[in-house]
C-alpha positions as semicolon CSV with decimal commas, in nm:
position;residue;x (nm);y (nm);z (nm)
1;M;-2,481;-3,190;1,578
2;N;-2,385;-2,890;1,442
3;H;-2,303;-2,901;1,111
4;G;-2,221;-2,504;1,105
5;R;-1,920;-2,375;0,920
6;S;-1,587;-2,483;1,113
7;R;-1,283;-2,268;1,103
8;S;-1,088;-2,593;1,099
9;I;-1,277;-2,679;0,783
10;R;-1,168;-2,542;0,458
11;Q;-1,430;-2,347;0,329
12;G;-1,517;-2,403;-0,053
13;R;-1,524;-2,063;-0,307
14;N;-1,895;-1,998;-0,439
15;L;-1,999;-1,857;-0,774
16;P;-1,994;-1,522;-0,704
17;E;-1,635;-1,528;-0,497
18;V;-1,538;-1,707;-0,840
19;R;-1,650;-1,455;-1,059
20;A;-1,513;-1,162;-0,870
21;D;-1,183;-1,352;-0,875
22;N;-1,187;-1,353;-1,263
23;L;-1,286;-1,002;-1,322
24;S;-0,989;-0,918;-1,068
25;V;-0,785;-1,112;-1,318
26;V;-1,011;-0,897;-1,638
27;V;-0,911;-0,624;-1,472
28;E;-0,520;-0,667;-1,430
29;A;-0,457;-0,786;-1,781
30;L;-0,688;-0,483;-1,904
31;Q;-0,468;-0,219;-1,649
32;K;-0,119;-0,351;-1,780
33;L;-0,248;-0,448;-2,158
34;Q;-0,474;-0,148;-2,221
35;P;-0,582;-0,067;-2,519
36;I;-0,674;-0,491;-2,632
37;S;-0,937;-0,703;-2,790
38;R;-1,138;-0,914;-2,636
39;S;-0,912;-1,228;-2,782
40;A;-0,654;-1,094;-2,655
41;L;-0,770;-1,044;-2,349
42;A;-0,844;-1,423;-2,357
43;D;-0,557;-1,525;-2,447
44;A;-0,391;-1,357;-2,195
45;T;-0,597;-1,438;-1,915
46;G;-0,646;-1,841;-2,033
47;L;-1,061;-1,734;-1,952
48;T;-1,274;-1,816;-2,221
49;A;-1,401;-1,595;-2,462
50;A;-1,767;-1,651;-2,332
51;T;-1,603;-1,572;-1,996
52;I;-1,451;-1,303;-2,107
53;T;-1,749;-1,162;-2,328
54;H;-1,923;-1,175;-1,977
55;M;-1,670;-0,969;-1,796
56;V;-1,670;-0,713;-2,065
57;N;-2,023;-0,652;-2,092
58;E;-2,052;-0,637;-1,692
59;L;-1,794;-0,357;-1,713
60;E;-1,984;-0,166;-1,965
61;A;-2,352;-0,172;-1,800
62;Y;-2,153;0,034;-1,613
63;D;-1,972;0,283;-1,817
64;L;-1,640;0,157;-1,733
65;L;-1,492;0,092;-2,053
66;V;-1,455;0,264;-2,354
67;E;-1,391;0,086;-2,707
68;T;-1,197;0,203;-3,012
69;P;-1,168;0,028;-3,318
70;S;-0,773;-0,050;-3,409
71;H;-0,559;0,113;-3,646
72;E;-0,383;-0,211;-3,780
73;R;-0,417;-0,390;-4,049
74;T;-0,602;-0,680;-4,110
75;V;-0,778;-0,904;-4,343
76;G;-1,124;-0,887;-4,260
77;R;-1,309;-0,635;-3,974
78;R;-1,046;-0,507;-3,772
79;P;-1,088;-0,581;-3,384
80;T;-1,232;-0,326;-3,085
81;L;-0,979;-0,254;-2,864
82;L;-1,078;-0,209;-2,443
83;T;-0,969;0,090;-2,231
84;F;-1,076;0,219;-1,921
85;N;-1,286;0,504;-1,954
86;R;-1,086;0,770;-1,754
87;R;-1,395;1,012;-1,753
88;R;-1,605;0,795;-1,553
89;G;-1,510;0,949;-1,261
90;Q;-1,229;1,027;-1,011
91;L;-1,091;0,862;-0,691
92;I;-0,902;0,973;-0,412
93;G;-0,633;0,835;-0,233
94;V;-0,535;0,996;0,116
95;E;-0,227;0,911;0,339
96;I;-0,246;1,002;0,705
97;S;0,093;1,011;0,890
98;R;0,198;1,171;1,233
99;T;0,313;1,452;1,035
100;R;0,072;1,530;0,766
101;I;-0,211;1,470;0,504
102;L;-0,118;1,337;0,168
103;A;-0,438;1,335;-0,066
104;I;-0,395;1,239;-0,468
105;R;-0,680;1,219;-0,744
106;S;-0,666;1,005;-1,006
107;D;-0,868;0,913;-1,325
108;F;-1,069;0,599;-1,276
109;G;-0,748;0,495;-1,512
110;G;-0,477;0,536;-1,211
111;Q;-0,308;0,844;-1,362
112;T;-0,276;1,132;-1,116
113;L;-0,416;1,410;-1,157
114;A;-0,371;1,652;-0,888
115;R;-0,183;1,628;-0,530
116;L;-0,268;1,801;-0,264
117;E;-0,040;1,816;0,097
118;R;-0,104;1,961;0,478
119;P;0,119;1,944;0,768
120;F;-0,074;1,735;1,008
121;R;-0,036;1,680;1,416
122;P;-0,261;1,387;1,518
123;T;-0,409;1,500;1,876
124;A;-0,644;1,365;2,136
125;S;-0,955;1,548;1,914
126;V;-1,013;1,307;1,694
127;R;-1,325;1,505;1,577
128;R;-1,057;1,779;1,448
129;G;-0,838;1,560;1,355
130;L;-1,095;1,394;1,096
131;N;-1,232;1,752;1,005
132;A;-0,861;1,814;0,875
133;I;-0,905;1,511;0,676
134;R;-1,193;1,576;0,487
135;E;-1,075;1,938;0,463
136;V;-0,806;1,817;0,228
137;I;-1,034;1,537;0,031
138;A;-1,317;1,845;-0,016
139;E;-1,036;2,101;-0,179
140;L;-0,867;1,797;-0,403
141;I;-1,234;1,653;-0,514
142;D;-1,274;1,838;-0,888
143;P;-1,673;1,925;-0,904
144;G;-1,671;1,823;-1,254
145;L;-1,636;1,428;-1,220
146;P;-1,808;1,176;-1,021
147;L;-1,631;1,104;-0,711
148;L;-1,635;0,703;-0,701
149;G;-1,428;0,606;-0,382
150;I;-1,174;0,697;-0,137
151;G;-0,875;0,499;-0,021
152;V;-0,693;0,596;0,307
153;G;-0,371;0,459;0,453
154;V;-0,286;0,547;0,793
155;P;-0,047;0,400;1,093
156;G;-0,134;0,033;1,206
157;P;-0,291;-0,134;1,373
158;V;-0,586;-0,113;1,158
159;N;-0,942;-0,344;1,088
160;S;-0,937;-0,333;0,739
161;T;-1,258;-0,504;0,723
162;E;-1,434;-0,221;0,938
163;G;-1,225;0,022;0,853
164;V;-1,126;0,145;1,198
165;V;-0,810;0,292;1,309
166;I;-0,723;0,096;1,626
167;E;-0,420;0,267;1,861
168;P;-0,143;0,318;1,688
169;P;0,180;0,419;1,853
170;N;0,251;0,793;1,877
171;F;-0,075;0,878;1,757
172;G;-0,260;1,157;1,965
173;G;-0,486;0,897;2,172
174;W;-0,657;0,718;1,820
175;R;-0,824;0,446;1,945
176;N;-1,100;0,249;1,754
177;V;-1,169;0,554;1,535
178;R;-1,422;0,452;1,279
179;V;-1,273;0,670;0,954
180;T;-1,425;0,503;0,696
181;D;-1,760;0,541;0,823
182;A;-1,694;0,870;0,887
183;L;-1,586;0,936;0,526
184;Q;-1,852;0,806;0,395
185;V;-2,175;0,968;0,547
186;H;-1,964;1,287;0,442
187;F;-1,863;1,242;0,092
188;G;-2,149;0,955;0,026
189;V;-1,920;0,731;-0,166
190;P;-1,748;0,379;-0,093
191;C;-1,455;0,407;0,156
192;W;-1,166;0,163;0,231
193;L;-0,847;0,166;0,473
194;D;-0,550;-0,024;0,484
195;D;-0,230;0,021;0,722
196;D;0,011;0,288;0,557
197;A;0,295;0,020;0,457
198;K;0,060;-0,221;0,333
199;A;-0,110;0,050;0,139
200;A;0,238;0,172;0,019
201;A;0,287;-0,189;-0,104
202;Y;0,014;-0,182;-0,285
203;G;0,127;0,087;-0,452
204;E;0,447;-0,004;-0,559
205;R;0,297;-0,355;-0,674
206;W;0,053;-0,189;-0,963
207;Y;0,251;0,171;-1,014
208;G;0,579;0,136;-0,865
209;A;0,917;-0,075;-0,878
210;G;0,658;-0,417;-0,826
211;R;0,494;-0,361;-1,132
212;H;0,587;-0,694;-1,302
213;E;0,581;-0,908;-0,982
214;E;0,339;-1,090;-0,808
215;T;0,521;-1,134;-0,467
216;L;0,682;-0,810;-0,332
217;L;0,769;-0,679;0,014
218;Y;0,798;-0,335;0,125
219;I;0,954;-0,189;0,435
220;S;0,886;0,167;0,519
221;L;1,217;0,291;0,719
222;R;1,123;0,657;0,845
223;S;0,959;0,693;1,250
224;G;0,866;0,378;1,278
225;V;0,949;0,060;1,061
226;G;0,680;-0,116;0,851
227;A;0,584;-0,366;0,586
228;G;0,349;-0,505;0,382
229;L;0,378;-0,834;0,176
230;I;0,188;-0,883;-0,161
231;V;0,092;-1,255;-0,186
232;G;-0,068;-1,405;-0,552
233;D;-0,148;-0,980;-0,614
234;R;-0,288;-0,972;-0,216
235;V;-0,145;-0,809;0,069
236;Y;-0,121;-1,099;0,277
237;R;-0,278;-1,004;0,613
238;G;-0,247;-1,329;0,845
239;A;-0,510;-1,409;1,086
240;H;-0,528;-1,069;1,288
241;E;-0,434;-0,799;1,031
242;L;-0,047;-0,804;1,191
243;A;0,159;-1,005;0,951
244;G;0,481;-0,772;0,812
245;E;0,504;-0,597;1,138
246;I;0,896;-0,631;1,054
247;G;0,989;-0,321;1,294
248;H;0,870;-0,569;1,572
249;T;1,060;-0,889;1,494
250;T;1,355;-0,962;1,737
251;I;1,715;-0,833;1,631
252;H;1,833;-0,779;1,952
253;V;1,761;-1,036;2,253
254;D;1,862;-0,801;2,523
255;G;1,816;-0,470;2,329
256;P;1,596;-0,158;2,376
257;L;1,275;-0,200;2,532
258;C;0,986;-0,175;2,287
259;E;0,613;0,004;2,344
260;C;0,533;-0,299;2,230
261;G;0,647;-0,454;2,551
262;N;0,908;-0,689;2,375
263;R;1,313;-0,619;2,364
264;G;1,525;-0,574;2,091
265;C;1,278;-0,524;1,826
266;L;1,434;-0,365;1,499
267;E;1,197;-0,096;1,516
268;T;1,413;-0,006;1,869
269;L;1,733;0,037;1,668
270;V;1,747;0,131;1,334
271;S;1,382;0,395;1,314
272;V;1,493;0,743;1,271
273;P;1,422;0,855;1,577
274;A;1,653;0,559;1,745
275;I;1,940;0,658;1,521
276;M;1,944;1,043;1,620
277;Q;1,911;0,945;1,957
278;E;2,182;0,693;1,930
279;A;2,408;1,012;1,723
280;R;2,289;1,298;1,994
281;R;2,415;1,058;2,277
282;L;2,731;0,988;2,130
283;G;2,782;1,385;2,090
284;L;2,706;1,392;1,691
285;N;2,579;1,776;1,588
286;A;2,305;1,620;1,335
287;E;1,974;1,755;1,271
288;D;1,870;1,410;1,099
289;P;1,970;1,142;0,913
290;A;2,057;1,355;0,605
291;G;2,272;1,497;0,822
292;L;2,456;1,229;0,964
293;H;2,478;1,084;0,668
294;R;2,696;1,400;0,560
295;L;2,986;1,363;0,866
296;A;2,983;0,975;0,793
297;Q;3,112;1,088;0,410
298;A;3,314;1,387;0,507
299;G;3,506;1,078;0,751
300;D;3,329;1,105;1,102
301;A;3,397;0,800;1,256
302;V;3,153;0,802;1,494
303;A;2,887;0,897;1,217
304;Q;3,020;0,563;0,959
305;N;3,000;0,341;1,304
306;I;2,601;0,462;1,355
307;K;2,510;0,392;0,999
308;D;2,726;0,032;1,023
309;R;2,535;-0,124;1,323
310;V;2,237;0,003;1,126
311;Y;2,347;-0,191;0,791
312;L;2,393;-0,510;1,019
313;Y;2,050;-0,484;1,168
314;L;1,891;-0,366;0,853
315;S;2,075;-0,667;0,652
316;A;1,964;-0,931;0,921
317;A;1,636;-0,857;0,897
318;L;1,574;-0,885;0,572
319;V;1,806;-1,196;0,541
320;N;1,538;-1,334;0,772
321;A;1,206;-1,147;0,532
322;V;1,424;-1,337;0,226
323;N;1,443;-1,673;0,384
324;H;1,092;-1,651;0,524
325;Y;0,860;-1,491;0,234
326;D;1,069;-1,559;-0,075
327;P;0,948;-1,281;-0,224
328;A;1,058;-1,204;-0,601
329;V;1,156;-0,807;-0,506
330;I;1,165;-0,587;-0,181
331;V;1,095;-0,192;-0,225
332;L;1,260;0,017;0,046
333;G;1,125;0,340;0,087
334;G;1,084;0,619;0,365
335;L;1,301;0,878;0,472
336;L;1,586;0,678;0,564
337;V;1,627;0,555;0,238
338;R;1,606;0,931;0,059
339;S;1,820;1,026;0,391
340;W;2,128;0,758;0,308
341;P;2,200;0,727;-0,102
342;D;2,374;0,427;0,002
343;L;2,172;0,200;0,195
344;T;1,941;0,035;-0,059
345;G;2,282;-0,086;-0,260
346;T;2,464;-0,192;0,055
347;L;2,183;-0,385;0,180
348;A;2,172;-0,565;-0,126
349;Q;2,541;-0,672;-0,172
350;R;2,509;-0,793;0,206
351;V;2,209;-0,948;0,179
352;K;2,276;-1,137;-0,125
353;G;2,634;-1,277;0,026
354;R;2,400;-1,425;0,301
355;S;2,057;-1,561;0,221
356;F;2,007;-1,889;0,049
357;G;2,275;-1,969;-0,295
358;Y;1,924;-2,035;-0,493
359;L;1,795;-1,732;-0,344
360;S;2,045;-1,493;-0,355
361;K;2,074;-1,474;-0,770
362;D;1,715;-1,375;-0,800
363;I;1,665;-1,160;-0,515
364;R;1,576;-0,828;-0,615
365;I;1,618;-0,487;-0,364
366;V;1,540;-0,162;-0,489
367;D;1,437;0,173;-0,413
368;S;1,017;0,299;-0,402
369;A;0,981;0,399;-0,740
370;L;0,707;0,642;-0,590
371;D;0,858;0,787;-0,309
372;R;0,670;1,011;-0,055
373;D;0,353;0,903;-0,252
374;A;0,351;0,568;-0,254
375;A;0,118;0,505;0,017
376;A;-0,138;0,743;-0,153
377;L;-0,126;0,640;-0,450
378;G;-0,151;0,304;-0,267
379;A;-0,472;0,378;-0,165
380;V;-0,585;0,478;-0,509
381;A;-0,510;0,147;-0,584
382;I;-0,721;0,023;-0,367
383;A;-0,983;0,197;-0,393
384;L;-0,982;0,135;-0,781
385;H;-0,948;-0,201;-0,745
386;K;-1,227;-0,261;-0,454
387;I;-1,503;-0,088;-0,722
388;L;-1,371;-0,324;-1,020
389;R;-1,386;-0,636;-0,798
390;D;-1,734;-0,558;-0,775
391;P;-1,916;-0,277;-0,926
392;A;-2,215;-0,337;-0,888
393;R;-2,207;-0,350;-0,484
394;A;-1,936;-0,014;-0,508
395;L;-2,114;0,156;-0,727
396;A;-2,438;0,128;-0,549
397;A;-2,316;0,124;-0,198
398;P;-2,481;0,411;-0,047
399;P;-2,383;0,586;0,303
400;V;-2,321;0,415;0,586
401;E;-2,533;0,543;0,896
402;R;-2,323;0,714;1,121
403;G;-2,186;0,527;1,388
404;A;-2,104;0,596;1,775
405;A;-1,755;0,485;1,776
406;T;-1,597;0,836;1,619
407;P;-1,452;0,935;1,943
408;P;-1,488;1,341;1,974
């Protein structure tokens, strides 16, 4: 009889996994509460003093923490306070979109040190595209600090475990591109990749509008409609990393045909290209969503009707999301949010009136606090937390061998 692992049997957690989870808890508490003493860290996390000592010792062994004496007047010995060692090294977070490469350099405490943006148009030449990404990263690196890791956000679908861009729509024919392999070989440090909306959700969770929430839904409204769902401080991915594809939920069963093969997807109705296509069809002279908003503000009934229709579809999608996921906060970001100042307030009002009664009182719908930097900062946070979750592996990881799956 085969007694191997079965996917139908829930698997237990071995000691290394439990250790990594505990270390992640300690890291989160440090990030939120530093400077903090060991005893206060134990109180905040619910872990024993012995466990805290072990975790702190592990982090200190890799020079990831610094100790400073407390200035508070106390009876007896003053406690030692712990903070992240910001001089330990630098991290790079990159967002690759259909129009730009945005890279952010951060210290080890997560503080932004520099930012660099370059135009980018994905073409069939993946090699040229990867070279452009490498050039931006190389220009941003501070030669005076060790580079510890690189995080990347890119339009999905992706395989985050393997670091592969699978085949994003309208992305110049990129298919099964091993982005992390290419960067790890070039820079000699670990690299992690995720869907750009999931990266943005992570950014908002750690540095933005969701800093104090464990459950967060981030929705990006721009050339496409993407989303990232944070549950229990982790990105929820689903069985095939497609969780959060809110842009491909059916809102109009007889609606337009979508690139995914379905009809009436949210993306075909509220994405920026769909909105502007409808505006042109109706004869409006607007170059972008901001121009459409100005027409509506000036009393143009056609422009206002377009906006109202978009809000109708979006509010229906958000009500479904609230009832499906029960997030503590929904964060809205992207070009459409920046272009229509009334969008978030209007949707918040409509969603609260249509959700379950007790959910209506608690759900918050807010603008992105990180705006255009959300995905790049999320990529920084991904790299930082991957390193801190297993410093022995991340900080000692050799470059991967060059694979054969990076097309010319």
